[in-house]
Short mmCIF file of C-alpha atoms in Angstrom, two decimals:
data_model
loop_
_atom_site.label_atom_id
_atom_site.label_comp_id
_atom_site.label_asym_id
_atom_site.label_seq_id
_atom_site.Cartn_x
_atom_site.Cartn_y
_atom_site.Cartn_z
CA UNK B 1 79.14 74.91 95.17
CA UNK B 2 79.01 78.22 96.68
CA UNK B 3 78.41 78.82 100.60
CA UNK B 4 80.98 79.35 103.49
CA UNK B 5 82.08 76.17 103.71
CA UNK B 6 84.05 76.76 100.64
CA UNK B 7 85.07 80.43 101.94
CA UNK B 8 88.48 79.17 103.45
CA UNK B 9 91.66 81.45 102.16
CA UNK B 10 94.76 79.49 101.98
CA UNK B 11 96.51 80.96 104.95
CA UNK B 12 93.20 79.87 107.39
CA UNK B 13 93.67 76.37 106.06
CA UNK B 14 97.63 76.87 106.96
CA UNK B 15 97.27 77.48 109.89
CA UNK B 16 95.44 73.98 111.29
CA UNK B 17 97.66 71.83 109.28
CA UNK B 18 100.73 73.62 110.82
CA UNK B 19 99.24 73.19 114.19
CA UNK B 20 98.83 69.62 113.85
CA UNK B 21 101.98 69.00 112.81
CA UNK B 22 103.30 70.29 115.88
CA UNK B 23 101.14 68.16 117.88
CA UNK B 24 102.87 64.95 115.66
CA UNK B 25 106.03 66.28 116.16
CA UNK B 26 105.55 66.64 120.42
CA UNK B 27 103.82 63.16 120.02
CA UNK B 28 106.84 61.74 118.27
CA UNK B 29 108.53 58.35 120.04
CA UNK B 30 111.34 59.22 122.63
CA UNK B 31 112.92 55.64 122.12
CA UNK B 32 116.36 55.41 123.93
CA UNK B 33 115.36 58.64 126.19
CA UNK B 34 114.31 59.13 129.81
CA UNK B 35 111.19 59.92 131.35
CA UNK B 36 110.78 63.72 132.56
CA UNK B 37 110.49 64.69 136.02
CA UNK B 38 107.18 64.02 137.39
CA UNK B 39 104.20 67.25 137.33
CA UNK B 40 103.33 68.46 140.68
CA UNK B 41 100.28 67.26 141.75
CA UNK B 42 98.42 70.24 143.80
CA UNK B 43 99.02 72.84 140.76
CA UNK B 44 98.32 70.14 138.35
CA UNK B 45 95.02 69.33 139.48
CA UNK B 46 94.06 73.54 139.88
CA UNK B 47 94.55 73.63 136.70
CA UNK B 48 92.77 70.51 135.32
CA UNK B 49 89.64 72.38 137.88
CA UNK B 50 90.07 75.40 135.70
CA UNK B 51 90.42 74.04 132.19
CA UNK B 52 87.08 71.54 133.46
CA UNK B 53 85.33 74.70 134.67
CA UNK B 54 86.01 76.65 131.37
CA UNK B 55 85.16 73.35 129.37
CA UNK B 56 81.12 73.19 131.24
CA UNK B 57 80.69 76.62 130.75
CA UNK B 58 81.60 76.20 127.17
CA UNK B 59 78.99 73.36 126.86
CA UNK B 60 76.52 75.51 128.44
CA UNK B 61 77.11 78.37 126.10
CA UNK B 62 76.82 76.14 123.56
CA UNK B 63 73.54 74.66 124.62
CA UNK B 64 71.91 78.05 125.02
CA UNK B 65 72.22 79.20 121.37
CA UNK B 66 71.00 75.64 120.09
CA UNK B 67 68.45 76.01 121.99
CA UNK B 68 67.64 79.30 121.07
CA UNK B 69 68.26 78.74 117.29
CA UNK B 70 66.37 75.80 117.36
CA UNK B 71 63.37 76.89 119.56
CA UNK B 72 62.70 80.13 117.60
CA UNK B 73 62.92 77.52 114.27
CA UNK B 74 60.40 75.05 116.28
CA UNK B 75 57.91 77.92 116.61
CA UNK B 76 56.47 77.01 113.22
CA UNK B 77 56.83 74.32 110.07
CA UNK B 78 57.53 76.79 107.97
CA UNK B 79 60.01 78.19 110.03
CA UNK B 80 61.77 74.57 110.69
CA UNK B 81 61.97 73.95 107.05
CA UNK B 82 63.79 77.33 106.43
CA UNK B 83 65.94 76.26 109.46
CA UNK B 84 67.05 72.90 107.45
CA UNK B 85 67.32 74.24 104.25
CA UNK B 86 70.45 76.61 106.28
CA UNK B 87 71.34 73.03 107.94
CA UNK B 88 71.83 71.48 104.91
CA UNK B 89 73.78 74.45 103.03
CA UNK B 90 76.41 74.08 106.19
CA UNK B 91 76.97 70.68 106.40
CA UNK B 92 76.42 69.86 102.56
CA UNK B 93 79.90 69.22 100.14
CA UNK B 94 77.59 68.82 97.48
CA UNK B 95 75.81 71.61 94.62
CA UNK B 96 73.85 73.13 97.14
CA UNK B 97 71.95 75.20 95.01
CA UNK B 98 71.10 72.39 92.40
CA UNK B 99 69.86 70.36 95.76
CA UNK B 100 67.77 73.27 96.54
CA UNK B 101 66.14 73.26 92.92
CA UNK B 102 65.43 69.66 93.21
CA UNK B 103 64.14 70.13 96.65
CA UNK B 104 61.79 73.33 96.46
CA UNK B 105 58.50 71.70 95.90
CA UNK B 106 59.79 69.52 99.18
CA UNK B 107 60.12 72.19 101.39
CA UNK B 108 57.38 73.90 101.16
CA UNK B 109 55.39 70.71 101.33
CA UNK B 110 53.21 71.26 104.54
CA UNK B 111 53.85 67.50 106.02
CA UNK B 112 57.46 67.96 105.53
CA UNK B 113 57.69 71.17 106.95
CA UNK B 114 55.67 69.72 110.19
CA UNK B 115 58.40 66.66 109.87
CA UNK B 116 61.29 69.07 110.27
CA UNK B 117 58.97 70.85 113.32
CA UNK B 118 59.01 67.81 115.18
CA UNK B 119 62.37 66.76 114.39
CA UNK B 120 62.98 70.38 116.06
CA UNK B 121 61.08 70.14 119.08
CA UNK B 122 62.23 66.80 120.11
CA UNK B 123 65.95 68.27 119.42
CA UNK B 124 65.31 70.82 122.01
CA UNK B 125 63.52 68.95 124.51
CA UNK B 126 66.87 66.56 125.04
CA UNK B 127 68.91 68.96 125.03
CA UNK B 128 66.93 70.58 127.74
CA UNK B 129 67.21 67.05 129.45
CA UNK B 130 70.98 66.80 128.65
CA UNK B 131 71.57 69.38 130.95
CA UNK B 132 69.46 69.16 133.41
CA UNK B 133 70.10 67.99 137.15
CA UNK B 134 66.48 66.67 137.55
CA UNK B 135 65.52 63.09 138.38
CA UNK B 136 64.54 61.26 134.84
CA UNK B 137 60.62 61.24 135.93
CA UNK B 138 60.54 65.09 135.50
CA UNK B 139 61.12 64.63 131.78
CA UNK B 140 58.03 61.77 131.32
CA UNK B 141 55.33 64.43 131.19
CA UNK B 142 56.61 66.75 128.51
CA UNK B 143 57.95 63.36 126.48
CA UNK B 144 54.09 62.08 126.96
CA UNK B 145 53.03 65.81 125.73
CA UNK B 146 55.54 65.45 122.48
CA UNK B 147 54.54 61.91 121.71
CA UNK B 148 50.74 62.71 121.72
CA UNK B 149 51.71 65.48 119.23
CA UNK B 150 53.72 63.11 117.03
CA UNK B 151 51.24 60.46 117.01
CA UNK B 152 48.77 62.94 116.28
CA UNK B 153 50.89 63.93 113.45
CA UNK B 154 51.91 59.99 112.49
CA UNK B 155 48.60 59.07 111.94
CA UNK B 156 46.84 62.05 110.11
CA UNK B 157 45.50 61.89 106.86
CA UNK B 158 47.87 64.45 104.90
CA UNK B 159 51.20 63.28 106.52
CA UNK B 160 50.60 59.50 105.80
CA UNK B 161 49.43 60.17 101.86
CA UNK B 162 52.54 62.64 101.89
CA UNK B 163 56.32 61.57 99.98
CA UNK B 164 58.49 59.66 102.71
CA UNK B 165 60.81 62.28 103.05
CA UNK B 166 59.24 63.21 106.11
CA UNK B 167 59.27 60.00 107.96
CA UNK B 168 62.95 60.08 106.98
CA UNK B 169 63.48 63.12 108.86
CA UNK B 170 61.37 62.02 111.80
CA UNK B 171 63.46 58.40 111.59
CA UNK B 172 66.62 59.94 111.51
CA UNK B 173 68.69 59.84 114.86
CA UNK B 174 69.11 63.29 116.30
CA UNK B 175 73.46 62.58 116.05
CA UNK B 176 73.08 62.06 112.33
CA UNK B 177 70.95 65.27 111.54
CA UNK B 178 71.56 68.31 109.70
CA UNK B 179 71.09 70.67 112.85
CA UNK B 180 72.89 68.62 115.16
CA UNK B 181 76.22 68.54 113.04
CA UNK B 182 75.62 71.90 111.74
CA UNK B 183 75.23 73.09 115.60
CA UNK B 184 78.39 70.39 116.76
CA UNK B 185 75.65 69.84 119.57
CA UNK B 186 76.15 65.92 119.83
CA UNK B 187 77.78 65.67 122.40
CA UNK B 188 75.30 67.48 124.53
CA UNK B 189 72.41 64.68 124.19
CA UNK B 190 71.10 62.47 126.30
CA UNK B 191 72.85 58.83 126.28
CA UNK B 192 71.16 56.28 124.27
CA UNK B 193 70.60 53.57 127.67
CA UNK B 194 68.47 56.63 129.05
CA UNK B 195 66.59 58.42 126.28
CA UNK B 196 65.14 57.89 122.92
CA UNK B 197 67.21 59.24 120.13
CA UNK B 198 65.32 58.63 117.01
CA UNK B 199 62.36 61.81 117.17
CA UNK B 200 59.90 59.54 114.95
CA UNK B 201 60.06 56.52 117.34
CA UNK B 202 57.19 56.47 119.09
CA UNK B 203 56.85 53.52 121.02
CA UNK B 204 61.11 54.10 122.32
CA UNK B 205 59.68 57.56 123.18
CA UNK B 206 57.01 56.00 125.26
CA UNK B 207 59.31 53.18 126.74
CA UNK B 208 62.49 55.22 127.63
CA UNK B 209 61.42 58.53 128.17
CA UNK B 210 57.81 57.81 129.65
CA UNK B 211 57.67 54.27 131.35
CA UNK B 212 60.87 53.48 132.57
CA UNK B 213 60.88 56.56 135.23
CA UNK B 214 57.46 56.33 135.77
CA UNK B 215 57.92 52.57 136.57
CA UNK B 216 60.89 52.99 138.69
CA UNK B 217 58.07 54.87 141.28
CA UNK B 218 54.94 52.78 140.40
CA UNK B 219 53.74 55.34 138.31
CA UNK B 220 50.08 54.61 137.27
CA UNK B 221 50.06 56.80 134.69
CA UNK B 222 52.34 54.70 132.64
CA UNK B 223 48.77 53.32 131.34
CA UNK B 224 48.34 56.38 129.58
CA UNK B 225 51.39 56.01 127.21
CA UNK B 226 50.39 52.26 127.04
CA UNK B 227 47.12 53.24 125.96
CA UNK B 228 48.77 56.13 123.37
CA UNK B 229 50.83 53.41 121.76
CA UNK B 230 47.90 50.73 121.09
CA UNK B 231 45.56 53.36 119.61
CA UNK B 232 47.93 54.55 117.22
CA UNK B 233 49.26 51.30 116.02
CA UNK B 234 45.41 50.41 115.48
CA UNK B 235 44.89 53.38 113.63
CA UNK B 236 47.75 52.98 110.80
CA UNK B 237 47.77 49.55 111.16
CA UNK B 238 43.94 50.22 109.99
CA UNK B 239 45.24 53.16 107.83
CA UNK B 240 47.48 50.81 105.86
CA UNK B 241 44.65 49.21 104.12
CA UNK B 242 45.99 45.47 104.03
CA UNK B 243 44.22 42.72 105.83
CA UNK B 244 48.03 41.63 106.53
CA UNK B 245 48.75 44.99 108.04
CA UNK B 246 45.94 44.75 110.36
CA UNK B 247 45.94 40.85 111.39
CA UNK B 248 50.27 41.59 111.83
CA UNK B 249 49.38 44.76 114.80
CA UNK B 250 46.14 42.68 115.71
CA UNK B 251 47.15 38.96 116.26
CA UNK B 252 50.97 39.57 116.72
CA UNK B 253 52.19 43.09 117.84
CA UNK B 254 49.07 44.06 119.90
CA UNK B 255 49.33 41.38 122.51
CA UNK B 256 52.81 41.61 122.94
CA UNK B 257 52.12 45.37 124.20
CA UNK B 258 49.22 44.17 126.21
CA UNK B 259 50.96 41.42 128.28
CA UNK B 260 53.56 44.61 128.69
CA UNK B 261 50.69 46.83 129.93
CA UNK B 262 49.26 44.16 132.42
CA UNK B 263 52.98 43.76 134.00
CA UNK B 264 52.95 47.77 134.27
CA UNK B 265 49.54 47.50 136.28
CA UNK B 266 50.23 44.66 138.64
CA UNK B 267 53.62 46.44 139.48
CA UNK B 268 51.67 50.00 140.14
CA UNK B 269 48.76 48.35 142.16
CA UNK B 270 46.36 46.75 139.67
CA UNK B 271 47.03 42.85 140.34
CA UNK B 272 43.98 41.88 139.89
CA UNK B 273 43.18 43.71 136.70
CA UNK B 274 46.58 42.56 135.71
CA UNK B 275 45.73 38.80 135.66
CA UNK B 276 42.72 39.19 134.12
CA UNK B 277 44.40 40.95 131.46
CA UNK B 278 46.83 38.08 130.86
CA UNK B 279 44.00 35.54 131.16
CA UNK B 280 42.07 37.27 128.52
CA UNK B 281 45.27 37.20 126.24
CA UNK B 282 46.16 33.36 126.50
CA UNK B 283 42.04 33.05 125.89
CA UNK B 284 42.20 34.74 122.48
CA UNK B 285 45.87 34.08 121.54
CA UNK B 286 46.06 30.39 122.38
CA UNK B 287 48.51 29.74 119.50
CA UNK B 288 50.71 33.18 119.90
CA UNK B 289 54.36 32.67 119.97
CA UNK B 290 54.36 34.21 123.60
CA UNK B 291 51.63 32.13 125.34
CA UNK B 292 53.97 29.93 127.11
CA UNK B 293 55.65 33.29 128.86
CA UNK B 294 51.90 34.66 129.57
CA UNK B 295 51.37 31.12 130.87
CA UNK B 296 54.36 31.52 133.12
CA UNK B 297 53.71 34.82 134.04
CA UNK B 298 49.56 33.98 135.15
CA UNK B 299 50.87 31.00 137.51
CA UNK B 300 53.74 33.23 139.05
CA UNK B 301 51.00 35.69 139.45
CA UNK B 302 47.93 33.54 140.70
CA UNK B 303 50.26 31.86 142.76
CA UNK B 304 51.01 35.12 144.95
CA UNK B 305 47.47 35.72 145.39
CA UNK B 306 47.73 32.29 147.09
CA UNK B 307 50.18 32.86 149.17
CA UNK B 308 48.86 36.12 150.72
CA UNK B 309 45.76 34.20 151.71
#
């Protein structure tokens, strides 16, 4: 395969192999000898300041051409697919050009190209949150602003007739793509207990990015990406075309999210709305696998209406 990953002379391979050798060799066991004096803690800790100073503005460097590369690339699906076509010649150790004979027709397929767009976008947004010093809840509005875009893109005509190559990309988590190992940018994404890291994930979108901030201040516009994610698992589960599709999102998914919403708007100031929304679930899903927790959950709630009283 040609490309510069294969561009190594023998002397730049030398010269890593020699260096880790030398870092065996200073690692090697001291058995029988004893320990060295002890470093000195004031200059010690100066220069672990420095080398932790130089490391950040590393990072930072770092960050600012991803998200410069990757911006200018999210600018337009054609654009993003050239971008991974370069991602994949970087990181590949296969034929690249054969894979970019097989692939043509791929690439310049309009839904994949808007795919690799997304994937783009979404890749620049968390780094953009990676590195900011902002509260989580400033990052819910432009993650509400993606996800309406994605869903917008989920459940179009074109993209859901199209190969699955570009749900692939879209279902791939950000550490595993192309651009993020071609870049070496993993390390500067948000952690997985805070932020979504799969771009095509719409409802983790929603929950991580959009609710849990906005439900940490009673929020009430965490309704909004409530309502987002029940209208667009109605429309594919309506776009799928099977009865089972439809009854699965109707009688088993799409009360599950409701109960979820009605929690979200008794805890933001909606109580009442809230247990009539759980009433009306245990009316029409008498036999659901959850009733006995909506059950639960209508008592606990009628029962501090009677309290306040």
């Amino acid at each position: 395969m040609t490309g510069k990953h294969h561009s190594h002379s023998p002397r730049s391979l030398l010269i890593p192999r020699l260096a880790f050798a030398s870092l065996l060799l200073a690692a090697a066991p001291t058995h029988g000898q004893s320990d060295i004096p002890p470093v000195e803690p004031s200059s010690t800790l100066a220069d672990l300041a420095k080398l932790e100073t130089a490391y950040e503005r590393a990072m930072d460097a770092l960050r600012r051409t991803a998200v410069n590369i990757l911006g200018q690339a999210a600018g337009s699906p054609g654009s993003a697919s050239r971008l991974y076509e370069k991602a994949i010649e970087a990181t590949s150790s296969g034929d690249f050009v054969e894979w970019k004979k097989r692939n043509a027709d791929l690439l310049r397929s309009k839904p994949f190209q808007q795919a690799a767009q997304m994937h783009l976008r979404y890749l620049v947004l968390s780094l953009e949150r990676g590195r900011s010093d902002r509260d989580s809840k400033h990052w819910a509005e432009p993650s509400l602003r993606y996800a309406r875009d994605l869903a917008a893109l989920l459940t179009g005509k074109d993209f859901r007739g199209a190969p699955g190559q570009g749900n692939e990309l879209l279902g791939e988590p950000m550490a595993k793509s192309a651009f993020t190992q071609w870049l070496q940018i993993g390390p500067l994404l948000p952690p997985d207990a805070t932020w979504e890291q799969v771009p095509g994930n719409l409802g983790g979108i929603l929950e991580k990015n959009v609710r849990v901030p906005w439900r940490l201040i009673g929020d009430p516009r965490t309704d909004l990406a409530w309502q987002l994610e029940l209208e667009t698992g109605v429309i594919l589960a309506d776009a799928d075309g099977s009865e089972r599709a439809a009854q699965n999102f109707n009688q088993g998914i799409a009360p599950g999210l409701l109960f979820r919403r009605a929690i979200d708007r008794a805890a933001t100031g909606q109580p009442n709305r809230a247990a009539a929304d759980v009433l009306g679930l245990a009316r029409r899903h008498p036999t659901h696998p959850d009733f006995p927790q909506w059950a639960a959950k209508l008592r606990e709630m009628l029962g501090s209406k009677e309290e306040t009283r």
